[in-house]
Structure formats: structure tokens, C-alpha cells
mmCIF file of C-alpha atoms in Angstrom:
data_model
loop_
_atom_site.group_PDB
_atom_site.id
_atom_site.type_symbol
_atom_site.label_atom_id
_atom_site.label_comp_id
_atom_site.label_asym_id
_atom_site.label_seq_id
_atom_site.Cartn_x
_atom_site.Cartn_y
_atom_site.Cartn_z
ATOM 1 C CA UNK A 26 -22.782 5.560 1.181
ATOM 2 C CA UNK A 27 -23.847 6.681 -2.687
ATOM 3 C CA UNK A 28 -23.554 10.207 -3.109
ATOM 4 C CA UNK A 29 -22.201 11.244 -6.051
ATOM 5 C CA UNK A 30 -19.657 13.850 -6.286
ATOM 6 C CA UNK A 31 -19.291 16.907 -8.138
ATOM 7 C CA UNK A 32 -16.104 18.773 -9.777
ATOM 8 C CA UNK A 33 -15.211 22.419 -8.591
ATOM 9 C CA UNK A 34 -13.550 24.560 -10.794
ATOM 10 C CA UNK A 35 -11.691 27.133 -10.838
ATOM 11 C CA UNK A 36 -9.084 25.995 -8.410
ATOM 12 C CA UNK A 37 -9.183 27.803 -4.590
ATOM 13 C CA UNK A 38 -6.175 29.797 -3.385
ATOM 14 C CA UNK A 39 -5.946 27.105 -0.307
ATOM 15 C CA UNK A 40 -5.385 24.384 -3.334
ATOM 16 C CA UNK A 41 -2.781 26.067 -5.357
ATOM 17 C CA UNK A 42 -1.327 26.760 -2.261
ATOM 18 C CA UNK A 43 -1.042 23.009 -1.446
ATOM 19 C CA UNK A 44 -0.017 22.104 -4.868
ATOM 20 C CA UNK A 45 2.658 24.282 -5.115
ATOM 21 C CA UNK A 46 3.883 22.918 -1.496
ATOM 22 C CA UNK A 47 3.088 18.911 -1.581
ATOM 23 C CA UNK A 48 5.863 17.068 -3.026
ATOM 24 C CA UNK A 49 5.561 13.256 -2.270
ATOM 25 C CA UNK A 50 8.894 11.134 -1.453
ATOM 26 C CA UNK A 51 7.903 7.595 -0.887
ATOM 27 C CA UNK A 52 10.802 6.780 1.274
ATOM 28 C CA UNK A 53 10.134 7.337 5.161
ATOM 29 C CA UNK A 54 13.602 8.162 5.405
ATOM 30 C CA UNK A 55 13.399 10.439 2.739
ATOM 31 C CA UNK A 56 10.324 12.342 3.466
ATOM 32 C CA UNK A 57 11.805 14.834 5.721
ATOM 33 C CA UNK A 58 13.622 16.254 2.675
ATOM 34 C CA UNK A 59 11.239 15.345 -0.275
ATOM 35 C CA UNK A 60 7.901 15.953 1.242
ATOM 36 C CA UNK A 61 5.937 18.828 2.784
ATOM 37 C CA UNK A 62 3.081 18.752 5.269
ATOM 38 C CA UNK A 63 0.107 20.306 3.796
ATOM 39 C CA UNK A 64 -0.041 23.665 5.915
ATOM 40 C CA UNK A 65 -3.233 24.133 7.885
ATOM 41 C CA UNK A 66 -5.529 22.044 6.205
ATOM 42 C CA UNK A 67 -9.105 22.462 6.258
ATOM 43 C CA UNK A 68 -11.544 19.873 8.554
ATOM 44 C CA UNK A 69 -13.258 18.187 5.522
ATOM 45 C CA UNK A 70 -16.690 16.424 6.167
ATOM 46 C CA UNK A 71 -16.678 12.731 4.769
ATOM 47 C CA UNK A 72 -19.748 13.114 3.059
ATOM 48 C CA UNK A 73 -19.503 16.112 0.904
ATOM 49 C CA UNK A 74 -16.366 16.797 -0.406
ATOM 50 C CA UNK A 75 -16.286 17.785 -3.977
ATOM 51 C CA UNK A 76 -13.043 16.499 -6.410
ATOM 52 C CA UNK A 77 -11.010 18.741 -8.414
ATOM 53 C CA UNK A 78 -9.772 17.793 -11.852
ATOM 54 C CA UNK A 79 -6.414 19.400 -11.618
ATOM 55 C CA UNK A 80 -4.781 18.786 -15.212
ATOM 56 C CA UNK A 81 -5.956 17.530 -18.711
ATOM 57 C CA UNK A 82 -4.908 13.939 -18.974
ATOM 58 C CA UNK A 83 -4.573 11.404 -22.194
ATOM 59 C CA UNK A 84 -5.413 8.792 -19.956
ATOM 60 C CA UNK A 85 -8.962 9.060 -20.771
ATOM 61 C CA UNK A 86 -10.225 5.654 -21.741
ATOM 62 C CA UNK A 87 -8.817 1.945 -21.474
ATOM 63 C CA UNK A 88 -5.837 0.903 -23.488
ATOM 64 C CA UNK A 89 -4.516 -2.506 -24.511
ATOM 65 C CA UNK A 90 -0.646 -3.026 -23.742
ATOM 66 C CA UNK A 91 1.198 -5.711 -23.770
ATOM 67 C CA UNK A 92 4.123 -6.646 -21.484
ATOM 68 C CA UNK A 93 7.402 -8.305 -22.662
ATOM 69 C CA UNK A 94 9.221 -10.785 -20.615
ATOM 70 C CA UNK A 95 12.598 -9.599 -19.670
ATOM 71 C CA UNK A 96 15.810 -10.377 -17.083
ATOM 72 C CA UNK A 97 17.371 -7.916 -14.588
ATOM 73 C CA UNK A 98 20.971 -7.718 -14.788
ATOM 74 C CA UNK A 99 22.490 -8.680 -11.272
ATOM 75 C CA UNK A 100 19.458 -10.170 -9.590
ATOM 76 C CA UNK A 101 19.291 -13.727 -8.483
ATOM 77 C CA UNK A 102 15.959 -15.306 -8.060
ATOM 78 C CA UNK A 103 15.344 -18.038 -5.703
ATOM 79 C CA UNK A 104 14.299 -21.375 -7.684
ATOM 80 C CA UNK A 105 10.238 -22.117 -7.824
ATOM 81 C CA UNK A 106 10.691 -25.127 -5.948
ATOM 82 C CA UNK A 107 12.034 -23.269 -2.602
ATOM 83 C CA UNK A 108 9.462 -20.876 -3.054
ATOM 84 C CA UNK A 109 6.806 -23.260 -3.027
ATOM 85 C CA UNK A 110 7.861 -25.045 -0.023
ATOM 86 C CA UNK A 111 7.943 -21.528 1.659
ATOM 87 C CA UNK A 112 4.138 -20.858 0.667
ATOM 88 C CA UNK A 113 3.106 -24.626 1.404
ATOM 89 C CA UNK A 114 2.844 -25.508 -2.252
ATOM 90 C CA UNK A 115 0.693 -22.311 -3.006
ATOM 91 C CA UNK A 116 0.699 -20.366 -6.439
ATOM 92 C CA UNK A 117 2.043 -17.312 -5.978
ATOM 93 C CA UNK A 118 2.882 -13.975 -7.722
ATOM 94 C CA UNK A 119 4.735 -10.911 -7.241
ATOM 95 C CA UNK A 120 4.674 -7.565 -8.648
ATOM 96 C CA UNK A 121 7.329 -4.952 -7.698
ATOM 97 C CA UNK A 122 8.777 -1.551 -9.003
ATOM 98 C CA UNK A 123 12.100 -0.701 -9.684
ATOM 99 C CA UNK A 124 13.529 2.579 -10.794
ATOM 100 C CA UNK A 125 10.041 3.773 -12.139
ATOM 101 C CA UNK A 126 9.002 0.755 -13.963
ATOM 102 C CA UNK A 127 6.652 -2.147 -12.823
ATOM 103 C CA UNK A 128 7.356 -5.956 -13.237
ATOM 104 C CA UNK A 129 5.567 -8.972 -12.515
ATOM 105 C CA UNK A 130 7.246 -12.330 -11.482
ATOM 106 C CA UNK A 131 5.307 -15.799 -11.785
ATOM 107 C CA UNK A 132 6.742 -19.085 -12.051
ATOM 108 C CA UNK A 133 6.787 -21.849 -14.587
ATOM 109 C CA UNK A 134 7.790 -24.652 -13.017
ATOM 110 C CA UNK A 135 11.056 -24.040 -11.191
ATOM 111 C CA UNK A 136 12.022 -21.185 -13.233
ATOM 112 C CA UNK A 137 10.925 -17.805 -12.797
ATOM 113 C CA UNK A 138 9.658 -15.633 -15.253
ATOM 114 C CA UNK A 139 9.980 -12.098 -15.091
ATOM 115 C CA UNK A 140 7.373 -9.337 -16.948
ATOM 116 C CA UNK A 141 8.321 -5.742 -17.636
ATOM 117 C CA UNK A 142 4.252 -4.666 -17.577
ATOM 118 C CA UNK A 143 4.646 -0.934 -17.291
ATOM 119 C CA UNK A 144 5.246 1.418 -20.560
ATOM 120 C CA UNK A 145 6.894 4.397 -19.672
ATOM 121 C CA UNK A 146 3.484 6.256 -20.306
ATOM 122 C CA UNK A 147 1.788 6.098 -16.895
ATOM 123 C CA UNK A 148 2.451 10.032 -16.105
ATOM 124 C CA UNK A 149 -0.024 12.770 -15.740
ATOM 125 C CA UNK A 150 1.069 13.995 -19.295
ATOM 126 C CA UNK A 151 1.361 10.548 -21.185
ATOM 127 C CA UNK A 152 5.175 10.341 -20.200
ATOM 128 C CA UNK A 153 7.123 8.191 -17.377
ATOM 129 C CA UNK A 154 5.900 8.454 -14.064
ATOM 130 C CA UNK A 155 6.798 7.180 -11.021
ATOM 131 C CA UNK A 156 4.631 4.070 -10.611
ATOM 132 C CA UNK A 157 3.769 3.235 -7.028
ATOM 133 C CA UNK A 158 1.637 1.042 -4.711
ATOM 134 C CA UNK A 159 0.892 -1.787 -7.222
ATOM 135 C CA UNK A 160 -1.820 -3.849 -5.322
ATOM 136 C CA UNK A 161 -2.943 -7.386 -6.541
ATOM 137 C CA UNK A 162 -7.084 -7.973 -6.580
ATOM 138 C CA UNK A 163 -7.801 -10.912 -4.663
ATOM 139 C CA UNK A 164 -8.205 -13.290 -7.325
ATOM 140 C CA UNK A 165 -4.613 -12.394 -8.738
ATOM 141 C CA UNK A 166 -5.874 -11.534 -12.364
ATOM 142 C CA UNK A 167 -5.684 -7.488 -12.023
ATOM 143 C CA UNK A 168 -3.245 -5.107 -10.615
ATOM 144 C CA UNK A 169 -4.149 -1.644 -9.371
ATOM 145 C CA UNK A 170 -1.367 1.108 -9.042
ATOM 146 C CA UNK A 171 -0.649 4.938 -8.799
ATOM 147 C CA UNK A 172 1.426 6.312 -12.113
ATOM 148 C CA UNK A 173 3.189 8.984 -10.002
ATOM 149 C CA UNK A 174 4.178 10.179 -6.764
ATOM 150 C CA UNK A 175 1.039 12.321 -6.263
ATOM 151 C CA UNK A 176 -1.300 9.566 -6.899
ATOM 152 C CA UNK A 177 -2.452 10.362 -10.492
ATOM 153 C CA UNK A 178 -3.163 8.954 -12.725
ATOM 154 C CA UNK A 179 -4.412 5.492 -11.437
ATOM 155 C CA UNK A 180 -4.895 2.307 -13.368
ATOM 156 C CA UNK A 181 -6.440 -1.162 -13.171
ATOM 157 C CA UNK A 182 -4.253 -3.581 -15.431
ATOM 158 C CA UNK A 183 -4.351 -7.320 -16.064
ATOM 159 C CA UNK A 184 -1.593 -9.357 -14.656
ATOM 160 C CA UNK A 185 -0.303 -11.407 -17.579
ATOM 161 C CA UNK A 186 2.953 -12.413 -18.788
ATOM 162 C CA UNK A 187 4.946 -11.214 -21.678
ATOM 163 C CA UNK A 188 3.247 -11.225 -25.341
ATOM 164 C CA UNK A 189 -0.207 -11.097 -23.956
ATOM 165 C CA UNK A 190 -2.592 -8.229 -24.354
ATOM 166 C CA UNK A 191 -3.602 -6.735 -20.953
ATOM 167 C CA UNK A 192 -6.539 -4.018 -20.723
ATOM 168 C CA UNK A 193 -5.168 -1.121 -18.644
ATOM 169 C CA UNK A 194 -8.010 0.974 -17.377
ATOM 170 C CA UNK A 195 -7.739 4.378 -15.763
ATOM 171 C CA UNK A 196 -9.347 5.185 -12.125
ATOM 172 C CA UNK A 197 -10.631 8.419 -13.241
ATOM 173 C CA UNK A 198 -10.431 9.792 -16.463
ATOM 174 C CA UNK A 199 -11.089 13.092 -15.543
ATOM 175 C CA UNK A 200 -7.232 13.280 -14.086
ATOM 176 C CA UNK A 201 -8.321 13.616 -10.275
ATOM 177 C CA UNK A 202 -6.436 12.358 -7.675
ATOM 178 C CA UNK A 203 -6.439 8.593 -6.828
ATOM 179 C CA UNK A 204 -3.651 8.000 -4.255
ATOM 180 C CA UNK A 205 -2.781 5.044 -2.878
ATOM 181 C CA UNK A 206 -5.585 2.554 -4.889
ATOM 182 C CA UNK A 207 -6.542 -0.417 -2.826
ATOM 183 C CA UNK A 208 -9.203 -3.221 -3.806
ATOM 184 C CA UNK A 209 -12.530 -3.853 -1.449
ATOM 185 C CA UNK A 210 -14.897 -6.156 -1.924
ATOM 186 C CA UNK A 211 -18.639 -5.713 -0.606
ATOM 187 C CA UNK A 212 -22.090 -7.787 -0.983
ATOM 188 C CA UNK A 213 -20.556 -9.029 -4.178
ATOM 189 C CA UNK A 214 -19.402 -6.212 -5.824
ATOM 190 C CA UNK A 215 -15.748 -4.879 -6.254
ATOM 191 C CA UNK A 216 -14.556 -1.010 -5.305
ATOM 192 C CA UNK A 217 -11.539 0.802 -5.710
ATOM 193 C CA UNK A 218 -10.789 2.866 -2.430
ATOM 194 C CA UNK A 219 -8.266 5.674 -2.656
ATOM 195 C CA UNK A 220 -7.232 9.190 -1.155
ATOM 196 C CA UNK A 221 -7.258 12.264 -2.195
ATOM 197 C CA UNK A 222 -3.938 13.420 -0.723
ATOM 198 C CA UNK A 223 -0.612 12.166 -1.111
ATOM 199 C CA UNK A 224 2.719 13.136 0.705
ATOM 200 C CA UNK A 225 3.099 13.500 4.639
ATOM 201 C CA UNK A 226 -0.399 14.170 6.105
ATOM 202 C CA UNK A 227 -0.403 14.816 10.183
ATOM 203 C CA UNK A 228 -3.339 14.253 12.386
ATOM 204 C CA UNK A 229 -5.083 17.338 12.755
ATOM 205 C CA UNK A 230 -6.188 18.108 16.349
ATOM 206 C CA UNK A 231 -8.338 21.112 15.600
ATOM 207 C CA UNK A 232 -10.224 18.693 13.142
ATOM 208 C CA UNK A 233 -10.060 15.544 15.297
ATOM 209 C CA UNK A 234 -9.337 13.582 12.193
ATOM 210 C CA UNK A 235 -6.763 13.221 9.329
ATOM 211 C CA UNK A 236 -6.978 15.550 6.519
ATOM 212 C CA UNK A 237 -8.485 14.793 3.347
ATOM 213 C CA UNK A 238 -10.941 12.207 1.920
ATOM 214 C CA UNK A 239 -11.385 8.492 1.113
ATOM 215 C CA UNK A 240 -13.647 7.718 -1.683
ATOM 216 C CA UNK A 241 -14.198 4.531 -3.876
ATOM 217 C CA UNK A 242 -15.310 3.602 -7.131
ATOM 218 C CA UNK A 243 -17.258 0.431 -8.169
ATOM 219 C CA UNK A 244 -15.813 -1.705 -10.828
ATOM 220 C CA UNK A 245 -18.707 -2.479 -13.290
ATOM 221 C CA UNK A 246 -17.184 -5.019 -15.674
ATOM 222 C CA UNK A 247 -13.709 -5.057 -17.093
ATOM 223 C CA UNK A 248 -13.307 -1.634 -18.533
ATOM 224 C CA UNK A 249 -16.035 0.621 -16.959
ATOM 225 C CA UNK A 250 -15.794 1.860 -13.340
ATOM 226 C CA UNK A 251 -19.120 3.790 -11.486
ATOM 227 C CA UNK A 252 -18.626 7.409 -10.918
ATOM 228 C CA UNK A 253 -16.705 8.199 -7.671
ATOM 229 C CA UNK A 254 -18.885 8.259 -4.427
ATOM 230 C CA UNK A 255 -18.432 8.779 -0.819
ATOM 231 C CA UNK A 256 -17.366 5.925 1.962
ATOM 232 C CA UNK A 257 -18.063 8.182 4.995
ATOM 233 C CA UNK A 258 -14.575 7.679 6.227
ATOM 234 C CA UNK A 259 -12.887 11.128 7.421
ATOM 235 C CA UNK A 260 -9.649 11.761 6.320
ATOM 236 C CA UNK A 261 -7.002 10.237 3.337
ATOM 237 C CA UNK A 262 -6.631 6.765 4.552
ATOM 238 C CA UNK A 263 -3.910 5.280 2.631
ATOM 239 C CA UNK A 264 -3.442 2.011 4.204
ATOM 240 C CA UNK A 265 -6.905 0.319 2.674
ATOM 241 C CA UNK A 266 -9.656 -1.137 4.828
ATOM 242 C CA UNK A 267 -10.142 -4.308 6.074
ATOM 243 C CA UNK A 268 -12.116 -7.204 4.410
ATOM 244 C CA UNK A 269 -14.960 -6.913 6.475
ATOM 245 C CA UNK A 270 -15.115 -3.085 5.819
ATOM 246 C CA UNK A 271 -14.965 -2.403 9.615
ATOM 247 C CA UNK A 272 -11.314 -0.726 9.556
ATOM 248 C CA UNK A 273 -9.737 1.550 7.714
ATOM 249 C CA UNK A 274 -6.146 2.669 8.240
ATOM 250 C CA UNK A 275 -3.212 5.145 7.102
ATOM 251 C CA UNK A 276 0.035 6.669 7.849
ATOM 252 C CA UNK A 277 2.550 9.078 6.182
ATOM 253 C CA UNK A 278 3.235 10.840 8.623
ATOM 254 C CA UNK A 279 0.526 10.291 11.227
ATOM 255 C CA UNK A 280 -0.718 6.558 12.246
ATOM 256 C CA UNK A 281 -4.694 5.898 12.551
ATOM 257 C CA UNK A 282 -6.981 3.286 12.194
ATOM 258 C CA UNK A 283 -10.698 4.122 11.865
ATOM 259 C CA UNK A 284 -13.383 2.706 13.020
ATOM 260 C CA UNK A 285 -16.303 2.434 10.639
ATOM 261 C CA UNK A 286 -19.179 1.193 12.872
ATOM 262 C CA UNK A 287 -18.394 3.626 15.849
ATOM 263 C CA UNK A 288 -17.187 6.527 13.912
ATOM 264 C CA UNK A 289 -13.983 6.718 15.921
ATOM 265 C CA UNK A 290 -10.487 7.788 15.043
ATOM 266 C CA UNK A 291 -7.415 5.813 17.081
ATOM 267 C CA UNK A 292 -4.477 7.521 16.709
ATOM 268 C CA UNK A 293 -1.414 5.661 16.946
ATOM 269 C CA UNK A 294 2.535 5.443 18.000
ATOM 270 C CA UNK A 295 1.468 8.945 20.166
ATOM 271 C CA UNK A 296 1.117 10.654 16.601
ATOM 272 C CA UNK A 297 4.740 10.013 15.906
ATOM 273 C CA UNK A 298 5.904 9.811 11.918
ATOM 274 C CA UNK A 299 5.599 6.317 10.506
ATOM 275 C CA UNK A 300 4.830 4.975 6.996
ATOM 276 C CA UNK A 301 3.898 2.161 4.538
ATOM 277 C CA UNK A 302 0.218 1.212 6.065
ATOM 278 C CA UNK A 303 -1.141 -1.756 5.159
ATOM 279 C CA UNK A 304 -4.454 -3.244 6.451
ATOM 280 C CA UNK A 305 -5.136 -6.833 7.175
ATOM 281 C CA UNK A 306 -6.499 -9.419 4.737
ATOM 282 C CA UNK A 307 -8.078 -11.454 7.505
ATOM 283 C CA UNK A 308 -11.822 -12.869 6.596
ATOM 284 C CA UNK A 309 -14.496 -11.129 7.922
ATOM 285 C CA UNK A 310 -15.773 -12.358 11.380
ATOM 286 C CA UNK A 311 -12.154 -12.613 12.306
ATOM 287 C CA UNK A 312 -11.133 -11.463 15.961
ATOM 288 C CA UNK A 313 -8.713 -8.502 14.796
ATOM 289 C CA UNK A 314 -9.430 -7.087 11.884
ATOM 290 C CA UNK A 315 -8.441 -3.900 13.288
ATOM 291 C CA UNK A 316 -5.023 -4.933 12.838
ATOM 292 C CA UNK A 317 -2.352 -2.632 10.621
ATOM 293 C CA UNK A 318 1.354 -3.274 9.537
ATOM 294 C CA UNK A 319 3.589 -0.023 9.747
ATOM 295 C CA UNK A 320 7.005 0.486 9.254
ATOM 296 C CA UNK A 321 8.262 2.903 11.835
ATOM 297 C CA UNK A 322 10.642 5.968 11.781
ATOM 298 C CA UNK A 323 12.278 5.146 14.939
ATOM 299 C CA UNK A 324 13.785 7.244 17.936
ATOM 300 C CA UNK A 325 11.214 8.733 20.397
ATOM 301 C CA UNK A 326 8.578 8.425 21.536
ATOM 302 C CA UNK A 327 8.740 4.931 22.831
ATOM 303 C CA UNK A 328 6.208 2.316 21.149
ATOM 304 C CA UNK A 329 3.766 0.415 23.452
ATOM 305 C CA UNK A 330 4.073 -3.408 23.195
ATOM 306 C CA UNK A 331 1.234 -5.618 24.053
ATOM 307 C CA UNK A 332 2.889 -7.336 26.884
ATOM 308 C CA UNK A 333 2.988 -3.944 28.835
ATOM 309 C CA UNK A 334 6.920 -3.051 27.631
ATOM 310 C CA UNK A 335 7.926 0.112 25.810
ATOM 311 C CA UNK A 336 10.401 -0.363 23.392
ATOM 312 C CA UNK A 337 12.399 2.078 20.927
ATOM 313 C CA UNK A 338 14.224 1.048 17.827
ATOM 314 C CA UNK A 339 16.505 2.838 14.696
ATOM 315 C CA UNK A 340 14.969 3.715 11.924
ATOM 316 C CA UNK A 341 12.944 0.919 10.007
ATOM 317 C CA UNK A 342 14.481 -1.743 12.015
ATOM 318 C CA UNK A 343 11.787 -3.871 12.637
ATOM 319 C CA UNK A 344 8.116 -4.237 11.036
ATOM 320 C CA UNK A 345 5.302 -3.836 13.492
ATOM 321 C CA UNK A 346 1.789 -4.547 13.561
ATOM 322 C CA UNK A 347 -0.347 -2.338 15.228
ATOM 323 C CA UNK A 348 -3.953 -3.095 16.921
ATOM 324 C CA UNK A 349 -6.700 -0.398 17.762
ATOM 325 C CA UNK A 350 -5.622 0.152 21.375
ATOM 326 C CA UNK A 351 -1.989 1.379 20.211
ATOM 327 C CA UNK A 352 -0.518 -1.807 21.232
ATOM 328 C CA UNK A 353 2.054 -3.548 19.123
ATOM 329 C CA UNK A 354 1.168 -7.133 18.473
ATOM 330 C CA UNK A 355 3.520 -8.675 16.069
ATOM 331 C CA UNK A 356 7.294 -7.880 15.310
ATOM 332 C CA UNK A 357 9.522 -8.623 12.499
ATOM 333 C CA UNK A 358 13.506 -7.874 13.138
ATOM 334 C CA UNK A 359 16.121 -7.846 10.203
ATOM 335 C CA UNK A 360 17.017 -11.563 10.142
ATOM 336 C CA UNK A 361 20.656 -10.651 9.652
ATOM 337 C CA UNK A 362 22.033 -7.926 11.485
ATOM 338 C CA UNK A 363 25.661 -8.359 10.038
ATOM 339 C CA UNK A 364 24.297 -8.363 6.537
ATOM 340 C CA UNK A 365 21.101 -6.156 6.647
ATOM 341 C CA UNK A 366 20.742 -2.674 7.760
ATOM 342 C CA UNK A 367 16.705 -2.087 7.832
ATOM 343 C CA UNK A 368 13.293 -2.752 5.964
ATOM 344 C CA UNK A 369 11.721 -0.546 3.630
ATOM 345 C CA UNK A 370 8.261 -0.616 1.632
ATOM 346 C CA UNK A 371 6.373 -3.267 3.237
ATOM 347 C CA UNK A 372 3.297 -4.912 2.227
ATOM 348 C CA UNK A 373 0.932 -7.606 3.801
ATOM 349 C CA UNK A 374 0.227 -9.911 1.050
ATOM 350 C CA UNK A 375 -3.187 -11.093 -0.381
ATOM 351 C CA UNK A 376 -3.029 -13.970 2.501
ATOM 352 C CA UNK A 377 -3.040 -13.268 5.947
ATOM 353 C CA UNK A 378 0.060 -15.249 6.640
ATOM 354 C CA UNK A 379 2.675 -13.458 4.474
ATOM 355 C CA UNK A 380 4.086 -9.925 3.767
ATOM 356 C CA UNK A 381 6.781 -8.760 1.419
ATOM 357 C CA UNK A 382 9.507 -5.644 1.959
ATOM 358 C CA UNK A 383 12.999 -4.950 0.718
ATOM 359 C CA UNK A 384 15.927 -4.988 3.474
ATOM 360 C CA UNK A 385 18.380 -2.813 2.422
ATOM 361 C CA UNK A 386 22.329 -4.470 2.659
ATOM 362 C CA UNK A 387 24.911 -2.363 5.245
ATOM 363 C CA UNK A 388 27.242 -2.607 2.323
ATOM 364 C CA UNK A 389 26.291 -0.325 -0.636
ATOM 365 C CA UNK A 390 22.608 1.118 -1.638
ATOM 366 C CA UNK A 391 21.621 -2.210 -2.871
ATOM 367 C CA UNK A 392 18.570 -4.268 -1.318
ATOM 368 C CA UNK A 393 17.434 -7.986 -1.232
ATOM 369 C CA UNK A 394 13.780 -8.722 -1.900
ATOM 370 C CA UNK A 395 12.073 -10.837 1.201
ATOM 371 C CA UNK A 396 8.768 -12.561 1.881
ATOM 372 C CA UNK A 397 7.941 -12.887 5.941
ATOM 373 C CA UNK A 398 6.230 -15.497 7.311
ATOM 374 C CA UNK A 399 3.792 -13.588 9.904
ATOM 375 C CA UNK A 400 1.825 -16.567 11.411
ATOM 376 C CA UNK A 401 -1.886 -17.077 11.806
ATOM 377 C CA UNK A 402 -3.152 -13.884 14.304
ATOM 378 C CA UNK A 403 -6.672 -13.427 12.505
ATOM 379 C CA UNK A 404 -8.090 -14.754 16.104
ATOM 380 C CA UNK A 405 -4.694 -15.384 18.025
ATOM 381 C CA UNK A 406 -5.205 -15.027 21.962
ATOM 382 C CA UNK A 407 -3.582 -11.107 22.909
ATOM 383 C CA UNK A 408 -1.274 -10.578 25.630
ATOM 384 C CA UNK A 409 1.898 -11.644 24.172
ATOM 385 C CA UNK A 410 4.291 -10.346 21.583
ATOM 386 C CA UNK A 411 4.189 -12.452 18.020
ATOM 387 C CA UNK A 412 7.634 -12.655 16.299
ATOM 388 C CA UNK A 413 7.761 -13.633 12.601
ATOM 389 C CA UNK A 414 7.913 -17.184 11.689
ATOM 390 C CA UNK A 415 10.443 -17.623 8.996
ATOM 391 C CA UNK A 416 11.938 -15.328 5.875
ATOM 392 C CA UNK A 417 12.494 -16.093 2.049
ATOM 393 C CA UNK A 418 14.915 -14.224 0.149
ATOM 394 C CA UNK A 419 12.764 -14.435 -3.303
ATOM 395 C CA UNK A 420 15.603 -11.867 -4.969
ATOM 396 C CA UNK A 421 18.988 -11.093 -4.095
ATOM 397 C CA UNK A 422 20.693 -7.694 -5.172
ATOM 398 C CA UNK A 423 19.512 -5.360 -7.665
ATOM 399 C CA UNK A 424 16.669 -3.868 -5.368
ATOM 400 C CA UNK A 425 16.414 -0.377 -3.529
ATOM 401 C CA UNK A 426 14.659 1.857 -0.714
ATOM 402 C CA UNK A 427 11.988 2.647 -3.582
ATOM 403 C CA UNK A 428 11.233 -0.842 -4.466
ATOM 404 C CA UNK A 429 7.375 -1.340 -3.847
ATOM 405 C CA UNK A 430 6.379 -4.950 -3.822
ATOM 406 C CA UNK A 431 2.824 -6.898 -3.894
ATOM 407 C CA UNK A 432 2.503 -10.633 -2.962
ATOM 408 C CA UNK A 433 -0.531 -12.588 -4.389
ATOM 409 C CA UNK A 434 -0.964 -16.167 -2.624
ATOM 410 C CA UNK A 435 -3.504 -18.674 -3.507
ATOM 411 C CA UNK A 436 -6.196 -19.125 -1.163
#
């Protein structure tokens, strides 16, 4: 899995057609009008796919940036003592995206400290992009994210508060697509895994896989990444890879889990459209490293629960965790159905027991930001449907359905 990839040029007619059609809309309930499924994508080998540099990019070298502490008008933060109590006294950090800007939330005692850590130059041409999918490194010291909804450019940036210098390193100085970048550690080395396609991607019956590709770049030091290498994962897997490296997951639109050891693709939810895939962070050796959290689109067909029942739901009414056998093993329902409408943008935290999501209010277009206590499922017996154990509203008001979040929780 160390083969280097070349760059093809000029653009093929098929690629030009795909580019003209492909528009990513990050909210699952908006994808029908904003995103386009790639037409008749070719079957691609996971071991020999060339990446194409589409546009020149100004993001060729690492850059030092400095964030600024700030406030969000109309947002009320939960005090630090309540946050610490919910997380069992563990240190936490939160990164989120709001209105194309990225923020870091930390705590100095009981006082929340909010830092704007984006700089309106993360787009393809060096102007404001549409930042999405920010994810903390396992140690909480860095954040990887995509600068636009097309998955390019992508960056690694130091997670520091206002006034401190932060190094921002481009994932690909040649401007190629690095959609939904995720962290992965293996044999003492750190990697960024990414997908070559953004937008709605359906499972291909003709290819028996998800279209596109998944690649990785090794982080050599704070400012340098190795060249792009193959992973052997067939398709654009946008939910990351399990810590043991044995499972990759994706959604947007079809949900699948890929069994790396056996080279097998598991199609979930009978191919129904789902979104916001998030692989578990369970320690290697855990029983259930195939588990993936998703946000369902609702409606038919029915979803299959681990206890043998089938269920249907409305749009985004629940968070689900699936296993490789197409069974739902865990559920989080909206905590107050009189106040809240549905979830959006869930993400499993760096700690196995927690996740974050925004929950939209029934009145107006605002959303609140919540942490969800999943519970310990890593080695739990299967057979019963587990439920979320608790909820904590971290931020009240001011968020929306396009608010990506990720939570770092100290081990």
C-alpha cells in the first residue's frame, strides 16, 4: 500500500462532465436540490487511480496564521463546571463551522473561550471558501478540514487560542481533491485519509463498489506531508477508517462499510440515501470496530434494528449506529420533541462514549449545539437496541443545519 500516484493531464471528457455537474450541498435534507449524483461513474481500481490537478492553487506552502478570540451574538454557552461534570472531569475542546467560518471553543476554568481560527482565504483561489468537516487529531493539538464543499483545498492547522501563531499546512499543494479528510495512526505513523469525490455518490451495482477512490498522505513532520499513496480501499470513503484499520465507512448517499481484511463491501439500509458518516474511535482489539454513526434521510424502506424489529422515521429524527450486518445497534432520539425538530451534522468524538450534533428548533431556523453520551458499546453484547444515555446542550441558539462540529475529549 505504498504505491505513488501520478497526475493525469489534460482533463478527460468524462471528468469535465463530472465537474460541470457536481455540486455538493452538505445538509442531507438539502441534497435533493443542491447536489448531483455523478452520472455513470467508471469502475475504478483501488490500486491504480490517477489524481488530476484541476485548478492552480495559492495554497502551495505552509502558512502561519493567528486566530482571534471573539463572541457569538445570540449564543449562550454552558458553563465549564457543567461541561466537566458531563464528561467526567475530562478536558474537552470543540471545533465548529458557522456561516463558512471555523471556531475553536475551549475552557479557562468555568469561562468558555471562543476563538475564530479561520481567515476567509481557505477557498480554491485564496478567497473565502465553505469550510467543512473539521476534525481534531487524537491528541487534540491539530485540526484537519476541507476548505470548500468540493473537498479542496484541505489543510492541517494547529488548534490554538487567539493571539498564538498557528501553522496551517495544505494537504495537497497541487490543488487536487482531498474531500472529507480524516486522521489515522498506524505503526507509529500518522496519516490523513481522504476521498477523491464529493457530492452525492451512490453504490454502483455494475462495479459492486462505491465510485471514486480513498487515498492517504503520511504526516512526516509539522510542516511536511509525504506524497499521495493508495490505500486499497475501493471507492470514496468519507466517514474515515477505524483505529485498527480494518473498517472504512461512507455515506452521502449510499451507506457502506468496507471490510479491509476480507476485501468485502457491506451495503447498508438497502441502499437508501443517508449522510454524515462517522466511524467509531474504538481501541484496536475491540469487538465492534465495524460500527458507524449516520444520519438517516427518513421514509421508506424500513431500517432493520438489532433486536429483529423494523422501523421508519421522519427526516433526521434519530442518530443511528450501524454494524456490518446492516443492523442498527444504537439510537439517539431528539431529546425534547416539543422544542426540537431534528438532528443535523452529527460527528463521533475522539472519545468512544461521546458525539456532537446540532438540533434544529421547531420554531424558526435556529439550532442548538449538543453533546450526546453514547455509552460504552465497544465490546457490548449485541442483541438489544442501545439508547443514548444523556444529552448536554453546550451552546444555545445561533447555530444552523450547516454547522459542522467535532469534539476532542481527553482519554
